[in-house]
Amino acid sequence: MKKFNIRKVLDGLSAVSSPSPSSQPGAKENELIPETLQSEHFQLCKTVRHGFPYQPSSMAFDPVQKILAIGTQSGALRLFGRPGVECYCQHESGAAVIQLQFLINEGALVSALSDDSIHLWNLRQKRPAVLHSLKFSKERITFCHLPFQSKWLYIGTERGNIHLVNVESFTLSGYTIMWNKAIELSSKAHPGPVVHISDNPMDEGKLVIGYESGIVVMWDLKSKRADYRYTYDEAIHSVAWHHEGKQFICSHSDGTLTIWNIKCPAKPAQTITPHGKQPKDGKKPEPCKPILKVEYKTTRAGDPFMIFSGGLSYDTVGRRPCLTVMHGKSTAVLEMDYSIVDFLTLCETPYPNDFQEPYAIVVLLEKDLVVIDLAQNGYPIFENPYPMMIHESPVTCCEYLADCPVDLIPALYSVGSRQKRQGYSKKEWPISGGNWGQGTQSYPEIIITGHADGSVKFWDASAIMLQVLYKLKTAKVFEKARCKEEKPSTEIVDEDPFAIQLMSWCPESRMLCVAGVSAHVIIYRFSKQEITTEVVQLLEVRLQYELNDLESPEGGGDQTPAPPTPGTSPSPQTAAPQTHTSTSSNSSDGIRDNIPCLKVRSSPLKQSAGYQVELVVQLVWVSGEPPQQISSLAINSCYGLVVFGNSNGLAVVDYLQKTVLLNLGTLDLYGCNDPYQRQLRSPRKSRQPSGGLCDISEGSATSEDHCKSPTSDNRDNSFSRSRSSSVTSIDKEAREAVTSFHFCETYNRKADGGLTPSLWVGTSLGTVLAISLSMPPAGEQRLLQPVIVSPCGTLVRLKGSILRMAFLDSTGSLLPSAFEPWYEPNAPANGEERDKVRKRRPVSVSPSASQELNETQYAVVCSEKQAKVISLPSQTCVFKHNITETSFVLRADVVQMNAGICLACFCANGHIMTLSLPGLRPLLDVNYLPLTDMRIARTFCFTNLGQALYLTSPTEIQRITYIQEVCENLQEMLGELFTPVETPEAPNRGFFKGLFGGGAQSLDREDLFGESGAGKAPRSLAQHIPGPGGIEGMKGAASGIVGDLARARIALDERGQKLSEVEERTAAMMASADSFTKHAHEMMLKCKDKKWYQF
């Protein structure tokens, strides 16, 4: 274990502020601080991805394994089993997935990509891998078809040809169906790309080929010729079979469905325009929108189902995308919220030649997955158990907490369960394959997401799963404009005025504070009881930065008028101190002044159990200048304070007394010791841009979308900023933003003899300043006496904007902020709970509880460029590390591990780093994300025990771990997709069908398509690429005991199958021998009495 001597490290830095011995009483300078974390404890890997697949493009379902696969336009592959069993894979090329085909009950999947490659995925391992790939070079792939229990994959191309691939060896067959042989020889026109391939359910030797132009060909595989050709004058989009193989149905671009008898190619047996207006004079109905897909499913007991997407009339302008279900005489039109990408009908049997018995429809939408119950009247949808609605409103910020209080998740779940919608199907979720992993992670985890519509969602993220617990709608506090004309002219953003920008949460007290894009802050308490708030408490704060502004509300900044008497409810106007009272006015010249951006609702607010509004704080317009958006936020339940800052300054609010304690411009925090030479400018010269939280475009990101520092565009490496007289540098220095806060009990001055409650403030110019907090006694006195706040000046300066601050005790252990335990705020007035509340005292997990008075503390300060560890009260820099010279840190967190604590950093160049504490030794440095966009920069966060997350797309959360222990155990924690399941028995042919040959006709595809029968395919047609999954991957079932059992069972099944084959062959040979003996005996009797010349 390596040890650091504080006195000897970085000798040159100690001269910067070498204190006198009297200024640091009790400091043990020669103390050795052990560090338990080493570089071998760290390893970076992705754990799991949650959310809806971004930009989905295709879908497939295994009806035996009950696994759903979704492909995306970026080459991603998401696999879903039972709730909690999910998997994410990625094609290396990143090309769009155009089609997916399961090898049903084989634990394998074929994907076809837009770059004309096909891939075989092994799903029998916890992390699926590609076994084989085949890259076509001369033809473009348009459609694939893999018959059930066949190893030959049909591939249709843009040229109209069909090739065959053996999915076991991934080699091409020499058998090819050329377009010019499939169509009429007299036809000169090209039929277009292949849009459909399927074999006759009753005759595997007959193949239906649909061409885009409207031609359908029935191809005889054995004779290698077309039996029938069906022609329609509208383009074809899809084809579906009746299970008896005598009819098929086509969907067309004019909104019609044509039903064909296979032996009557002259004209359709029936033509339907489901949504077309039928003219009275018998003419053709008006054309409708294309029917993009149709499925034809039969039932034993009733009428067949005809299900299709599209086909609406052109005069239905503005109507949402629809799925139509035709069953007998009834037609149900099911409206969807987003465009339909694909749909699948889930059926009881995997055999195409049996009654299908459909029971559900899986509809893949552009931004949602909907499953419809076909068995219940009204076709209700199933409640989706996957966390797919992360993007219900765009995510604007994230927070992640591992190892949170154990009672927190049950409390959130209990209030969140009352928010669930009604009317879902009562049946179990039909996608139910796979098995859960055997995870050893037992600590609770919570993810909080803030959204553009002002909502906040709490998620249970324990054991690499994700489940929504509770949803809070912050926009309820404000009046909503009914139309654009009613929108107040004071709003500073064009869209999403309620968007959440920052969140600060105290999990122990359950206090929540959110800052919105319209320069508003809302403080919430958690309660299990429903209440009605007659008047929402409101404070309006006038925050500006001119030193010579006579209207500036701060004088000394630390004095407050007498607070309102406890128990009374101050009105919104009188709740603030007199200097902050809103006198909203528009002067004669139209300049807005003292007006907030949003209007708080004046009517009573019914607040259900959960988070309830305690106080709303709004920044107001100042002399025509809109308030600057809030850049930093913190809450402390022990002190009852909330602090927020922006590019003008900061405000400290006492949410218990509903008063503003401090309202200071950043410059005033320095007092007369401002280290920067600044010139003032009028605030009217710089209007704030609207839409500060706009997400990056959902297409490809441009170079301008990539990350810029959230706080500064000036990226020089010098410690003190340029003293250039240019207007730009002076303006930048004048607008020093407040970027971070930390509540603590520490030494604010070198001469301090004891610990005092404090607020440390970090700015965009790398300065850390302290504010001392003088707290009144707890209990009723806390509500009567004012909190005294007094700035203490500069403590330390770093390069770049300050991102994170934390405190360690003299042994190097992390000192958490003081907090107050949660209590029920709405307890009955005379109840026992109310007495408990009165007697309750804030619990301070303060340094004084864990260390002797006057013992040394260490402050950890991290900026965009460097990290420092400061010894207190001496204020000596004992460790310093330059994190990056060419980039800048976007997120930094001091995190607790099992073996110690460390500083975790995420840089704009994609590097993830960890540094030891207090020594700041580099432990991990991985170039994880080469391209970092604004969405990732805004949502990346670290948490305890080696966990982190970020929003990898507008709809998906990616969780990662940077600790080796979790990486090693990840395989056990992941669920298994493939489970050994017996394939259902094939449908019984029946006596008469077996006697007269009316049942399904099989085909020996090996003789027809194999090398012996069809020869070899041209090498130039496609290139075979072995996959990283290895050839043995298909045989190696999922790891662990389950996998061993699966292998043993499969081996037994194969052995039993071979034994039964041997038995059948033996019986056939015995029967043949008996027949031969009988015929020989008859011949002997016949020829016994004949002479030799009679033969």
PDB file of C-alpha atoms in Angstrom, residues 738-818:
ATOM      1  CA  VAL A 738     -21.144  30.874 -10.469  1.00  0.00           C
ATOM      2  CA  THR A 739     -20.647  27.233 -11.494  1.00  0.00           C
ATOM      3  CA  SER A 740     -20.709  25.076  -8.344  1.00  0.00           C
ATOM      4  CA  PHE A 741     -21.609  24.981  -4.661  1.00  0.00           C
ATOM      5  CA  HIS A 742     -20.850  22.794  -1.657  1.00  0.00           C
ATOM      6  CA  PHE A 743     -22.376  22.955   1.828  1.00  0.00           C
ATOM      7  CA  CYS A 744     -20.009  21.827   4.585  1.00  0.00           C
ATOM      8  CA  GLU A 745     -18.758  22.318   8.141  1.00  0.00           C
ATOM      9  CA  THR A 746     -15.178  23.429   7.788  1.00  0.00           C
ATOM     10  CA  TYR A 747     -12.547  26.126   8.417  1.00  0.00           C
ATOM     11  CA  ASN A 748     -13.185  29.230   6.309  1.00  0.00           C
ATOM     12  CA  ARG A 749     -10.160  31.192   7.558  1.00  0.00           C
ATOM     13  CA  LYS A 750      -6.613  30.229   8.488  1.00  0.00           C
ATOM     14  CA  ALA A 751      -7.104  31.472  12.023  1.00  0.00           C
ATOM     15  CA  ASP A 752     -10.351  29.536  12.636  1.00  0.00           C
ATOM     16  CA  GLY A 753     -10.174  27.512  15.803  1.00  0.00           C
ATOM     17  CA  GLY A 754     -13.250  25.422  15.094  1.00  0.00           C
ATOM     18  CA  LEU A 755     -15.570  24.175  12.377  1.00  0.00           C
ATOM     19  CA  THR A 756     -18.355  26.429  11.136  1.00  0.00           C
ATOM     20  CA  PRO A 757     -21.269  25.760   8.754  1.00  0.00           C
ATOM     21  CA  SER A 758     -20.178  27.064   5.383  1.00  0.00           C
ATOM     22  CA  LEU A 759     -21.048  27.372   1.744  1.00  0.00           C
ATOM     23  CA  TRP A 760     -18.195  27.100  -0.733  1.00  0.00           C
ATOM     24  CA  VAL A 761     -18.714  28.754  -4.102  1.00  0.00           C
ATOM     25  CA  GLY A 762     -16.870  27.962  -7.359  1.00  0.00           C
ATOM     26  CA  THR A 763     -16.799  30.299 -10.357  1.00  0.00           C
ATOM     27  CA  SER A 764     -16.141  30.086 -14.076  1.00  0.00           C
ATOM     28  CA  LEU A 765     -12.749  31.799 -13.636  1.00  0.00           C
ATOM     29  CA  GLY A 766     -11.503  29.058 -11.325  1.00  0.00           C
ATOM     30  CA  THR A 767     -11.959  30.845  -8.015  1.00  0.00           C
ATOM     31  CA  VAL A 768     -13.253  29.178  -4.851  1.00  0.00           C
ATOM     32  CA  LEU A 769     -14.813  31.530  -2.286  1.00  0.00           C
ATOM     33  CA  ALA A 770     -16.344  30.836   1.100  1.00  0.00           C
ATOM     34  CA  ILE A 771     -19.539  32.090   2.735  1.00  0.00           C
ATOM     35  CA  SER A 772     -19.938  31.585   6.474  1.00  0.00           C
ATOM     36  CA  LEU A 773     -23.371  30.528   7.786  1.00  0.00           C
ATOM     37  CA  SER A 774     -24.423  31.420  11.325  1.00  0.00           C
ATOM     38  CA  MET A 775     -27.335  29.107  12.119  1.00  0.00           C
ATOM     39  CA  PRO A 776     -29.904  29.795  14.854  1.00  0.00           C
ATOM     40  CA  PRO A 777     -30.700  27.032  17.363  1.00  0.00           C
ATOM     41  CA  ALA A 778     -32.724  24.111  16.051  1.00  0.00           C
ATOM     42  CA  GLY A 779     -36.420  23.723  16.699  1.00  0.00           C
ATOM     43  CA  GLU A 780     -38.808  26.684  16.905  1.00  0.00           C
ATOM     44  CA  GLN A 781     -35.929  29.192  17.160  1.00  0.00           C
ATOM     45  CA  ARG A 782     -34.849  28.119  13.667  1.00  0.00           C
ATOM     46  CA  LEU A 783     -38.104  29.560  12.326  1.00  0.00           C
ATOM     47  CA  LEU A 784     -37.881  32.779  14.329  1.00  0.00           C
ATOM     48  CA  GLN A 785     -34.263  33.896  14.217  1.00  0.00           C
ATOM     49  CA  PRO A 786     -32.541  34.817  10.932  1.00  0.00           C
ATOM     50  CA  VAL A 787     -29.662  32.885   9.413  1.00  0.00           C
ATOM     51  CA  ILE A 788     -26.645  35.193   9.140  1.00  0.00           C
ATOM     52  CA  VAL A 789     -24.556  34.787   6.004  1.00  0.00           C
ATOM     53  CA  SER A 790     -21.227  36.541   5.502  1.00  0.00           C
ATOM     54  CA  PRO A 791     -18.755  36.168   2.600  1.00  0.00           C
ATOM     55  CA  CYS A 792     -15.218  35.237   3.715  1.00  0.00           C
ATOM     56  CA  GLY A 793     -13.266  35.942   0.522  1.00  0.00           C
ATOM     57  CA  THR A 794     -11.109  33.832  -1.787  1.00  0.00           C
ATOM     58  CA  LEU A 795      -9.714  30.464  -0.692  1.00  0.00           C
ATOM     59  CA  VAL A 796      -8.032  29.004  -3.789  1.00  0.00           C
ATOM     60  CA  ARG A 797      -7.759  29.482  -7.544  1.00  0.00           C
ATOM     61  CA  LEU A 798      -7.472  26.869 -10.323  1.00  0.00           C
ATOM     62  CA  LYS A 799      -7.280  26.851 -14.103  1.00  0.00           C
ATOM     63  CA  GLY A 800     -10.704  26.636 -15.719  1.00  0.00           C
ATOM     64  CA  SER A 801     -14.207  26.674 -14.332  1.00  0.00           C
ATOM     65  CA  ILE A 802     -14.809  25.004 -10.947  1.00  0.00           C
ATOM     66  CA  LEU A 803     -16.884  21.815 -11.336  1.00  0.00           C
ATOM     67  CA  ARG A 804     -16.796  19.908  -8.039  1.00  0.00           C
ATOM     68  CA  MET A 805     -15.813  20.340  -4.394  1.00  0.00           C
ATOM     69  CA  ALA A 806     -15.678  17.775  -1.573  1.00  0.00           C
ATOM     70  CA  PHE A 807     -14.136  17.365   1.879  1.00  0.00           C
ATOM     71  CA  LEU A 808     -12.029  14.637   3.502  1.00  0.00           C
ATOM     72  CA  ASP A 809     -11.208  14.159   7.170  1.00  0.00           C
ATOM     73  CA  SER A 810      -7.690  13.768   8.542  1.00  0.00           C
ATOM     74  CA  THR A 811      -7.660  10.048   7.615  1.00  0.00           C
ATOM     75  CA  GLY A 812      -8.644  10.693   4.001  1.00  0.00           C
ATOM     76  CA  SER A 813     -12.273   9.542   4.402  1.00  0.00           C
ATOM     77  CA  LEU A 814     -15.068  11.380   2.603  1.00  0.00           C
ATOM     78  CA  LEU A 815     -17.112  13.782   4.735  1.00  0.00           C
ATOM     79  CA  PRO A 816     -20.757  13.844   3.565  1.00  0.00           C
ATOM     80  CA  SER A 817     -22.794  17.012   3.974  1.00  0.00           C
ATOM     81  CA  ALA A 818     -25.019  17.333   7.030  1.00  0.00           C
TER      82      ALA A 818
END
